[in-house]
Tab-separated table of C-alpha atoms in Angstrom:
chain	number	residue	atom	x	y	z
A	1	ARG	CA	129.541	281.948	-47.606
A	2	LYS	CA	130.386	281.943	-51.299
A	3	GLU	CA	128.218	279.707	-53.410
A	4	VAL	CA	131.136	277.950	-55.094
A	5	GLU	CA	134.287	277.150	-53.129
A	6	GLN	CA	137.634	276.121	-54.545
A	7	ASP	CA	141.125	275.667	-53.218
A	8	PRO	CA	143.007	278.620	-54.748
A	9	GLY	CA	146.315	276.680	-54.940
A	10	PRO	CA	148.710	277.258	-56.541
A	11	PHE	CA	149.294	273.718	-57.667
A	12	ASN	CA	152.865	273.367	-59.001
A	13	VAL	CA	153.323	270.094	-60.867
A	14	PRO	CA	155.967	268.731	-63.251
A	15	GLU	CA	155.129	267.989	-66.866
A	16	GLY	CA	153.493	264.634	-67.214
A	17	ALA	CA	151.962	264.602	-63.749
A	18	THR	CA	148.360	263.965	-62.944
A	19	VAL	CA	146.614	266.698	-60.987
A	20	ALA	CA	143.122	266.932	-59.537
A	21	PHE	CA	141.042	269.949	-58.579
A	22	ASN	CA	137.907	269.926	-56.463
A	23	CYS	CA	135.114	272.321	-55.687
A	24	THR	CA	131.972	272.348	-53.610
A	25	TYR	CA	128.772	274.279	-54.161
A	26	SER	CA	126.077	275.277	-51.710
A	27	ASN	CA	122.874	275.462	-53.775
A	28	SER	CA	121.415	271.967	-54.061
A	29	ALA	CA	119.002	273.205	-56.764
A	30	SER	CA	121.827	274.026	-59.150
A	31	GLN	CA	121.199	272.718	-62.585
A	32	SER	CA	124.357	272.683	-64.622
A	33	PHE	CA	128.057	272.498	-63.882
A	34	PHE	CA	131.123	273.539	-65.828
A	35	TRP	CA	134.826	273.989	-65.700
A	36	TYR	CA	136.193	277.165	-67.304
A	37	ARG	CA	139.812	277.942	-67.943
A	38	GLN	CA	141.317	281.417	-67.610
A	39	ASP	CA	144.780	282.229	-68.794
A	40	CYS	CA	146.691	285.109	-67.262
A	41	ARG	CA	145.146	288.444	-68.254
A	42	LYS	CA	142.666	286.733	-70.546
A	43	GLU	CA	138.957	286.022	-70.459
A	44	PRO	CA	137.420	282.773	-69.046
A	45	LYS	CA	136.728	280.120	-71.630
A	46	LEU	CA	134.611	277.039	-71.344
A	47	LEU	CA	136.726	273.959	-70.804
A	48	MET	CA	134.028	271.390	-70.384
A	49	SER	CA	130.611	270.708	-68.966
A	50	VAL	CA	130.271	268.288	-66.063
A	51	TYR	CA	127.703	265.517	-65.952
A	52	SER	CA	126.634	263.233	-63.135
A	53	SER	CA	127.806	260.196	-65.081
A	54	GLY	CA	131.244	261.724	-65.424
A	55	ASN	CA	132.734	262.789	-68.717
A	56	GLU	CA	136.062	262.839	-70.407
A	57	ASP	CA	137.630	265.080	-73.008
A	58	GLY	CA	141.075	263.848	-73.942
A	59	ARG	CA	143.344	264.243	-70.911
A	60	PHE	CA	140.581	265.923	-68.880
A	61	THR	CA	137.997	264.068	-66.781
A	62	ALA	CA	135.195	265.766	-64.874
A	63	GLN	CA	133.018	264.276	-62.180
A	64	LEU	CA	129.950	265.492	-60.361
A	65	ASN	CA	128.577	264.159	-57.099
A	66	ARG	CA	125.215	265.777	-56.561
A	67	ALA	CA	124.646	264.139	-53.183
A	68	SER	CA	127.835	265.682	-51.809
A	69	GLN	CA	127.576	268.821	-53.946
A	70	TYR	CA	131.063	268.203	-55.149
A	71	ILE	CA	132.731	268.666	-58.550
A	72	SER	CA	136.146	267.492	-59.679
A	73	LEU	CA	138.540	267.905	-62.618
A	74	LEU	CA	141.354	265.504	-63.284
A	75	ILE	CA	144.140	266.400	-65.746
A	76	ARG	CA	146.378	263.552	-66.842
A	77	ASP	CA	149.788	263.910	-68.497
A	78	SER	CA	150.034	267.619	-67.715
A	79	LYS	CA	151.458	269.888	-70.374
A	80	LEU	CA	153.130	273.246	-69.973
A	81	SER	CA	150.199	274.724	-71.848
A	82	ASP	CA	147.835	273.565	-69.136
A	83	SER	CA	149.183	276.334	-66.833
A	84	ALA	CA	146.162	278.502	-66.097
A	85	THR	CA	143.478	279.173	-63.557
A	86	TYR	CA	140.588	276.676	-63.543
A	87	LEU	CA	137.228	278.038	-62.547
A	88	CYS	CA	134.464	275.827	-61.161
A	89	VAL	CA	131.129	277.133	-62.351
A	90	VAL	CA	127.608	276.268	-61.239
A	91	ARG	CA	124.429	277.422	-62.901
A	92	SER	CA	121.314	278.287	-60.918
A	93	GLY	CA	118.624	279.651	-63.222
A	94	TYR	CA	120.152	281.981	-65.724
A	95	ALA	CA	123.077	282.916	-63.449
A	96	LEU	CA	126.495	281.324	-63.601
A	97	ASN	CA	128.221	281.325	-60.214
A	98	PHE	CA	131.969	281.215	-60.489
A	99	GLY	CA	134.469	279.908	-57.969
A	100	LYS	CA	137.510	282.115	-57.475
A	101	GLY	CA	139.619	279.575	-59.345
A	102	THR	CA	142.487	277.195	-58.746
A	103	SER	CA	145.857	278.174	-60.146
A	104	LEU	CA	147.885	275.516	-61.907
A	105	LEU	CA	151.544	275.871	-62.905
A	106	VAL	CA	153.083	273.050	-64.888
A	107	THR	CA	156.863	273.110	-64.845
A	108	PRO	CA	159.407	271.542	-67.208
B	1	ASP	CA	133.323	284.643	-86.658
B	2	ALA	CA	133.839	287.607	-84.348
B	3	GLY	CA	133.530	286.893	-80.700
B	4	VAL	CA	132.321	289.326	-78.061
B	5	ILE	CA	133.935	292.690	-78.589
B	6	GLN	CA	134.696	295.071	-75.737
B	7	SER	CA	136.127	298.539	-75.699
B	8	PRO	CA	138.248	300.075	-74.442
B	9	ARG	CA	140.614	297.281	-73.479
B	10	HIS	CA	142.313	299.432	-70.876
B	11	GLU	CA	141.097	302.548	-69.125
B	12	VAL	CA	142.942	304.692	-66.595
B	13	THR	CA	140.981	307.543	-65.090
B	14	GLU	CA	140.866	309.725	-62.056
B	15	MET	CA	138.447	309.426	-59.192
B	16	GLY	CA	135.237	311.274	-59.909
B	17	GLN	CA	135.344	310.870	-63.666
B	18	GLU	CA	132.710	309.129	-65.689
B	19	VAL	CA	133.665	305.817	-67.259
B	20	THR	CA	131.791	304.103	-70.073
B	21	LEU	CA	132.529	300.529	-71.086
B	22	ARG	CA	131.150	299.087	-74.301
B	23	CYS	CA	130.215	295.639	-75.456
B	24	LYS	CA	129.112	294.096	-78.760
B	25	PRO	CA	127.748	290.560	-78.184
B	26	ILE	CA	128.000	287.747	-80.642
B	27	SER	CA	125.382	288.173	-83.373
B	28	GLY	CA	122.287	286.124	-82.703
B	29	HIS	CA	122.893	285.769	-78.977
B	30	ASN	CA	119.949	287.006	-76.975
B	31	SER	CA	121.462	287.046	-73.487
B	32	LEU	CA	124.149	289.480	-72.316
B	33	PHE	CA	125.953	289.608	-68.984
B	34	TRP	CA	128.294	292.100	-67.372
B	35	TYR	CA	130.782	290.770	-64.811
B	36	ARG	CA	133.433	292.307	-62.636
B	37	GLN	CA	136.549	290.411	-61.613
B	38	THR	CA	138.831	291.251	-58.723
B	39	MET	CA	141.423	289.248	-56.822
B	40	MET	CA	139.426	289.538	-53.636
B	41	ARG	CA	135.974	288.649	-54.885
B	42	GLY	CA	136.573	286.741	-58.123
B	43	LEU	CA	133.987	287.019	-60.903
B	44	GLU	CA	130.768	288.669	-59.874
B	45	LEU	CA	127.682	289.075	-62.009
B	46	LEU	CA	126.622	292.696	-62.240
B	47	ILE	CA	123.630	292.615	-64.594
B	48	TYR	CA	121.861	290.279	-67.002
B	49	PHE	CA	119.923	291.299	-70.098
B	50	ASN	CA	117.676	289.032	-72.113
B	51	ASN	CA	116.400	290.296	-75.480
B	52	ASN	CA	117.753	293.704	-74.581
B	53	VAL	CA	115.699	293.902	-71.376
B	54	PRO	CA	117.434	294.054	-67.976
B	55	ILE	CA	116.270	290.986	-66.084
B	56	ASP	CA	118.474	291.096	-62.999
B	57	ASP	CA	120.571	294.030	-61.834
B	58	SER	CA	120.876	292.916	-58.229
B	59	GLY	CA	124.636	292.603	-58.622
B	60	MET	CA	125.137	296.300	-59.525
B	61	PRO	CA	127.104	297.639	-56.585
B	62	GLU	CA	125.351	300.966	-56.152
B	63	ASP	CA	123.646	303.813	-57.960
B	64	ARG	CA	126.913	304.955	-59.449
B	65	PHE	CA	126.670	301.993	-61.796
B	66	SER	CA	124.206	301.838	-64.688
B	67	ALA	CA	123.885	299.635	-67.767
B	68	LYS	CA	121.920	299.904	-70.948
B	69	MET	CA	121.281	297.728	-73.972
B	70	PRO	CA	119.619	299.917	-76.601
B	71	ASN	CA	119.683	297.170	-79.237
B	72	ALA	CA	120.703	293.559	-79.736
B	73	SER	CA	124.223	294.451	-80.806
B	74	PHE	CA	125.321	296.969	-78.214
B	75	SER	CA	125.495	297.443	-74.498
B	76	THR	CA	127.187	299.933	-72.182
B	77	LEU	CA	128.170	299.890	-68.552
B	78	LYS	CA	128.651	303.335	-67.020
B	79	ILE	CA	130.242	304.310	-63.728
B	80	GLN	CA	129.599	307.838	-62.568
B	81	PRO	CA	131.401	309.058	-60.536
B	82	SER	CA	134.192	306.463	-60.505
B	83	GLU	CA	136.063	305.542	-57.328
B	84	PRO	CA	139.375	303.740	-56.767
B	85	ARG	CA	137.523	300.662	-55.427
B	86	ASP	CA	135.966	300.262	-58.884
B	87	SER	CA	139.324	299.257	-60.251
B	88	ALA	CA	138.840	295.760	-61.707
B	89	VAL	CA	138.507	293.844	-64.946
B	90	TYR	CA	135.007	294.190	-66.404
B	91	PHE	CA	133.885	291.362	-68.686
B	92	CYS	CA	130.916	291.227	-70.998
B	93	ALA	CA	129.626	287.798	-71.976
B	94	SER	CA	126.871	286.667	-74.304
B	95	SER	CA	124.898	283.461	-74.621
B	96	PRO	CA	122.639	282.100	-77.351
B	97	GLY	CA	119.967	280.946	-74.941
B	98	THR	CA	117.884	282.456	-72.193
B	99	TRP	CA	119.448	280.361	-69.449
B	100	GLY	CA	123.070	281.325	-70.038
B	101	GLU	CA	124.162	277.717	-70.464
B	102	THR	CA	127.330	278.501	-72.345
B	103	GLN	CA	128.601	282.007	-72.046
B	104	TYR	CA	131.194	283.491	-74.320
B	105	PHE	CA	133.306	286.158	-72.772
B	106	GLY	CA	134.853	289.241	-74.290
B	107	PRO	CA	138.481	290.112	-73.650
B	108	GLY	CA	137.535	292.426	-70.823
B	109	THR	CA	138.241	296.042	-69.971
B	110	ARG	CA	140.944	296.634	-67.357
B	111	LEU	CA	139.876	299.699	-65.372
B	112	LEU	CA	142.180	301.577	-63.043
B	113	VAL	CA	140.732	304.483	-61.077
B	114	LEU	CA	143.416	306.666	-59.457
């Protein structure tokens, strides 16, 4: 079983929509949590860290539920430029464990 | 500020040939990671260096793969001999800390082994 599981999608949403992604992780001792974004044929880039108290960065809100080992990302007012693959990432020790990503396509 | 630099960006080779991928981490970063990304398996950690020393190479698929970091500004990943199943995108990432909190990825090398 992979350590980080995500729904691969694709999620096709119209501009302006709200979309939510979820992921689950298996290692209860994991220490840090992130969402990375990867554009087509590009490298992954850090989108935001995820904290237990929940955190927001503009249109993006991330939540962590340690008890359920569940992480979420909410994107409000979707833009065309949000089209990408969103990778759920969990750190255990020095290693980052990446989910396989959820693909988002925002359409006009 | 230059990010992580990788070369070549694309490599097409024939089965059995030696392939060498190169990485220059961000100056001042003391952790370096090599990853491989495929559609089937996603991003997989191959090897982790801290202060130029290999700490964990458990992700290296087999003896055909080797990695070195002779100094703080350069690392190589070598595949010898290459096989078609090695076709993937290989990313190098660096991090300022020991624990890889925030990793900065290079643009990747797209490898195709025919």
